[in-house]
Amino acid sequence: MSRLRLDPYGLAGQWLTDVLNCSVYTYEVAPVLTLMESTVITKLLSMFYKEENGTTIGDGLFCPGGSFANGTAINLARFWFKKKIQYNKNIPSMRLVLFTSEDAHYSISKWGNVCDVEVVLIKTDDYGRMDVSDLRFNILEEQKKKNYPFCVTATAGTTVLGAFDPLIEIADTCQEFGMWLHVDAAWGGGLVFSKKHSVLLRGIQRADSILFNPHKLLAVPQQCSLLLCKHKSIFKEAHSKEAPYLFQKDKFYSRDLDVGDKYLQCGRRPDVLKFWFMWQAKGTSGFEKHVDHLMKLSALFKEEVEKRDGFKLVTEPCFINVCFWFIPPYLRIQNSVYDYKKRLNEVAPKLKEKMIKRGSLMINYQPLHKKPNFFRFVIQNSGVNIEDILYVFDEMENLGESM
């Protein structure tokens, strides 16, 4: 539930993107947009990969969505690992194994199939965070099988619970076993703009690659997705084919300006424009205010769940995802209700149906592991206010009390 309030600067950038209708692969076809991409990527690298001496490391790509960025990161990790061990003649065949949490985005498993690597799902705790002890156990088990653990994909802001995996402990594990660490921060990466809440991203600077979607938490118009990597040359090493009809070696400008050769795509939209336009207009402080407002409203929503009868948290939230059950009056005395979980599982679909038919609210629900269906309230729009929050609760109570 949110107010319909598209960011005007983002909308202007989106319109300009469509009007220009250009692609970004060589400098000569999109000179300003090429430099714009370089500027934005360099700035984000300095925010995520903070070097003590002030230097900026790494490189980045704009991708057609977070799933594609996750897949690109897995392929980079595979390329990096194979290059690292290519001189070991005692390896007859490699069965590469990737590890991610059971609550990670489903694109990880999809890209495991595409990249021909095995994906092992790691247990999560009650808050949805990866269990590092289970991660270590499974790495050792795969080594016993003579397989090759090569990558861990951690998550900063899981889709359902909004959980942040313990990045420092995972980075320590990856360092110990010589593995690539990728962090899917599609959802939580926007916290890097907040001095108060960026603490949730502690350790992310140790990741080899980071996915960040400005079109999620920062509300940049769809789509705007980046893959950042601390290894500056690996994109070209893994992807470059130097097609002579585009990437001639004898051009009068630096070949580094022809960025298309490091991409898996050729033709692509200049998604940077709307992000750059918003950033110029709002400033870093504007994004910070947006993020802090969303976090404040989510905290207020959580407090309202705790103080109202008939509402119960699924788990203690740390991000803007607030997951909760609405419990109708007939289920509130749990010990007296036969088949309580089965009946509670039926509540969310029925209540959502009533809200949609009335035209008042549409809030997503889902099960998770063995938990009954619950609602997931997520705030992305800074136009939402406390009156909107109270309306959600009042409407759910009005429609749910008679169930």
PDB file of N, CA and C in Angstrom, residues 359-396:
ATOM      1  N   GLY A 359     -11.515  -2.758  -3.017  1.00  0.00           N
ATOM      2  CA  GLY A 359     -10.711  -1.733  -3.679  1.00  0.00           C
ATOM      3  C   GLY A 359      -9.947  -0.852  -2.725  1.00  0.00           C
ATOM      4  N   SER A 360      -9.614  -1.372  -1.545  1.00  0.00           N
ATOM      5  CA  SER A 360      -8.976  -0.536  -0.530  1.00  0.00           C
ATOM      6  C   SER A 360      -7.475  -0.777  -0.409  1.00  0.00           C
ATOM      7  N   LEU A 361      -7.061  -2.026  -0.331  1.00  0.00           N
ATOM      8  CA  LEU A 361      -5.656  -2.352  -0.112  1.00  0.00           C
ATOM      9  C   LEU A 361      -5.259  -3.570  -0.929  1.00  0.00           C
ATOM     10  N   MET A 362      -3.971  -3.655  -1.254  1.00  0.00           N
ATOM     11  CA  MET A 362      -3.413  -4.878  -1.820  1.00  0.00           C
ATOM     12  C   MET A 362      -2.045  -5.078  -1.190  1.00  0.00           C
ATOM     13  N   ILE A 363      -1.984  -5.960  -0.206  1.00  0.00           N
ATOM     14  CA  ILE A 363      -0.748  -6.249   0.514  1.00  0.00           C
ATOM     15  C   ILE A 363      -0.363  -7.696   0.242  1.00  0.00           C
ATOM     16  N   ASN A 364       0.884  -7.909  -0.068  1.00  0.00           N
ATOM     17  CA  ASN A 364       1.329  -9.253  -0.416  1.00  0.00           C
ATOM     18  C   ASN A 364       1.348 -10.170   0.802  1.00  0.00           C
ATOM     19  N   TYR A 365       1.113 -11.453   0.567  1.00  0.00           N
ATOM     20  CA  TYR A 365       1.250 -12.449   1.622  1.00  0.00           C
ATOM     21  C   TYR A 365       1.991 -13.649   1.069  1.00  0.00           C
ATOM     22  N   GLN A 366       2.544 -14.459   1.933  1.00  0.00           N
ATOM     23  CA  GLN A 366       3.242 -15.680   1.533  1.00  0.00           C
ATOM     24  C   GLN A 366       3.515 -16.544   2.753  1.00  0.00           C
ATOM     25  N   PRO A 367       3.713 -17.836   2.535  1.00  0.00           N
ATOM     26  CA  PRO A 367       4.257 -18.682   3.601  1.00  0.00           C
ATOM     27  C   PRO A 367       5.772 -18.581   3.570  1.00  0.00           C
ATOM     28  N   LEU A 368       6.419 -19.084   4.582  1.00  0.00           N
ATOM     29  CA  LEU A 368       7.878 -19.163   4.594  1.00  0.00           C
ATOM     30  C   LEU A 368       8.266 -20.349   5.452  1.00  0.00           C
ATOM     31  N   HIS A 369       8.971 -21.306   4.813  1.00  0.00           N
ATOM     32  CA  HIS A 369       9.334 -22.543   5.491  1.00  0.00           C
ATOM     33  C   HIS A 369       8.050 -23.195   6.043  1.00  0.00           C
ATOM     34  N   LYS A 370       7.942 -23.387   7.332  1.00  0.00           N
ATOM     35  CA  LYS A 370       6.758 -24.045   7.893  1.00  0.00           C
ATOM     36  C   LYS A 370       5.789 -23.051   8.525  1.00  0.00           C
ATOM     37  N   LYS A 371       6.013 -21.771   8.309  1.00  0.00           N
ATOM     38  CA  LYS A 371       5.144 -20.753   8.881  1.00  0.00           C
ATOM     39  C   LYS A 371       3.868 -20.613   8.044  1.00  0.00           C
ATOM     40  N   PRO A 372       2.714 -20.391   8.702  1.00  0.00           N
ATOM     41  CA  PRO A 372       1.480 -20.130   7.943  1.00  0.00           C
ATOM     42  C   PRO A 372       1.595 -18.827   7.156  1.00  0.00           C
ATOM     43  N   ASN A 373       0.720 -18.657   6.169  1.00  0.00           N
ATOM     44  CA  ASN A 373       0.693 -17.428   5.372  1.00  0.00           C
ATOM     45  C   ASN A 373       0.694 -16.190   6.272  1.00  0.00           C
ATOM     46  N   PHE A 374       1.521 -15.210   5.905  1.00  0.00           N
ATOM     47  CA  PHE A 374       1.549 -13.956   6.652  1.00  0.00           C
ATOM     48  C   PHE A 374       1.660 -12.800   5.666  1.00  0.00           C
ATOM     49  N   PHE A 375       1.318 -11.610   6.132  1.00  0.00           N
ATOM     50  CA  PHE A 375       1.406 -10.413   5.304  1.00  0.00           C
ATOM     51  C   PHE A 375       2.811  -9.823   5.386  1.00  0.00           C
ATOM     52  N   ARG A 376       3.228  -9.211   4.276  1.00  0.00           N
ATOM     53  CA  ARG A 376       4.533  -8.531   4.214  1.00  0.00           C
ATOM     54  C   ARG A 376       4.308  -7.091   3.781  1.00  0.00           C
ATOM     55  N   PHE A 377       4.511  -6.178   4.699  1.00  0.00           N
ATOM     56  CA  PHE A 377       4.317  -4.752   4.408  1.00  0.00           C
ATOM     57  C   PHE A 377       5.669  -4.117   4.143  1.00  0.00           C
ATOM     58  N   VAL A 378       5.801  -3.503   2.980  1.00  0.00           N
ATOM     59  CA  VAL A 378       7.059  -2.884   2.573  1.00  0.00           C
ATOM     60  C   VAL A 378       6.778  -1.458   2.106  1.00  0.00           C
ATOM     61  N   ILE A 379       7.526  -0.509   2.626  1.00  0.00           N
ATOM     62  CA  ILE A 379       7.376   0.888   2.235  1.00  0.00           C
ATOM     63  C   ILE A 379       8.563   1.292   1.373  1.00  0.00           C
ATOM     64  N   GLN A 380       8.279   1.774   0.175  1.00  0.00           N
ATOM     65  CA  GLN A 380       9.321   2.253  -0.722  1.00  0.00           C
ATOM     66  C   GLN A 380       9.118   3.728  -1.058  1.00  0.00           C
ATOM     67  N   ASN A 381       7.883   4.191  -0.933  1.00  0.00           N
ATOM     68  CA  ASN A 381       7.493   5.525  -1.371  1.00  0.00           C
ATOM     69  C   ASN A 381       7.580   6.514  -0.209  1.00  0.00           C
ATOM     70  N   SER A 382       8.373   7.566  -0.362  1.00  0.00           N
ATOM     71  CA  SER A 382       8.517   8.540   0.716  1.00  0.00           C
ATOM     72  C   SER A 382       7.288   9.422   0.868  1.00  0.00           C
ATOM     73  N   GLY A 383       6.298   9.268  -0.031  1.00  0.00           N
ATOM     74  CA  GLY A 383       5.047   9.995   0.121  1.00  0.00           C
ATOM     75  C   GLY A 383       4.119   9.377   1.151  1.00  0.00           C
ATOM     76  N   VAL A 384       4.418   8.176   1.601  1.00  0.00           N
ATOM     77  CA  VAL A 384       3.608   7.526   2.627  1.00  0.00           C
ATOM     78  C   VAL A 384       3.822   8.242   3.966  1.00  0.00           C
ATOM     79  N   ASN A 385       2.752   8.391   4.741  1.00  0.00           N
ATOM     80  CA  ASN A 385       2.874   9.044   6.042  1.00  0.00           C
ATOM     81  C   ASN A 385       2.166   8.218   7.114  1.00  0.00           C
ATOM     82  N   ILE A 386       2.148   8.728   8.344  1.00  0.00           N
ATOM     83  CA  ILE A 386       1.593   7.983   9.463  1.00  0.00           C
ATOM     84  C   ILE A 386       0.099   7.744   9.295  1.00  0.00           C
ATOM     85  N   GLU A 387      -0.612   8.672   8.634  1.00  0.00           N
ATOM     86  CA  GLU A 387      -2.045   8.472   8.402  1.00  0.00           C
ATOM     87  C   GLU A 387      -2.282   7.256   7.509  1.00  0.00           C
ATOM     88  N   ASP A 388      -1.408   7.061   6.531  1.00  0.00           N
ATOM     89  CA  ASP A 388      -1.517   5.878   5.663  1.00  0.00           C
ATOM     90  C   ASP A 388      -1.307   4.601   6.473  1.00  0.00           C
ATOM     91  N   ILE A 389      -0.347   4.643   7.381  1.00  0.00           N
ATOM     92  CA  ILE A 389      -0.054   3.479   8.218  1.00  0.00           C
ATOM     93  C   ILE A 389      -1.278   3.106   9.053  1.00  0.00           C
ATOM     94  N   LEU A 390      -1.875   4.084   9.682  1.00  0.00           N
ATOM     95  CA  LEU A 390      -3.041   3.821  10.534  1.00  0.00           C
ATOM     96  C   LEU A 390      -4.228   3.333   9.710  1.00  0.00           C
ATOM     97  N   TYR A 391      -4.354   3.839   8.488  1.00  0.00           N
ATOM     98  CA  TYR A 391      -5.441   3.376   7.615  1.00  0.00           C
ATOM     99  C   TYR A 391      -5.322   1.889   7.318  1.00  0.00           C
ATOM    100  N   VAL A 392      -4.082   1.425   7.081  1.00  0.00           N
ATOM    101  CA  VAL A 392      -3.871   0.000   6.808  1.00  0.00           C
ATOM    102  C   VAL A 392      -4.411  -0.853   7.963  1.00  0.00           C
ATOM    103  N   PHE A 393      -4.052  -0.481   9.171  1.00  0.00           N
ATOM    104  CA  PHE A 393      -4.495  -1.254  10.336  1.00  0.00           C
ATOM    105  C   PHE A 393      -6.015  -1.176  10.516  1.00  0.00           C
ATOM    106  N   ASP A 394      -6.560   0.019  10.369  1.00  0.00           N
ATOM    107  CA  ASP A 394      -8.010   0.164  10.557  1.00  0.00           C
ATOM    108  C   ASP A 394      -8.781  -0.643   9.522  1.00  0.00           C
ATOM    109  N   GLU A 395      -8.317  -0.622   8.296  1.00  0.00           N
ATOM    110  CA  GLU A 395      -9.023  -1.342   7.228  1.00  0.00           C
ATOM    111  C   GLU A 395      -8.938  -2.852   7.437  1.00  0.00           C
ATOM    112  N   MET A 396      -7.774  -3.333   7.835  1.00  0.00           N
ATOM    113  CA  MET A 396      -7.634  -4.770   8.063  1.00  0.00           C
ATOM    114  C   MET A 396      -8.491  -5.207   9.257  1.00  0.00           C
TER     115      MET A 396
END
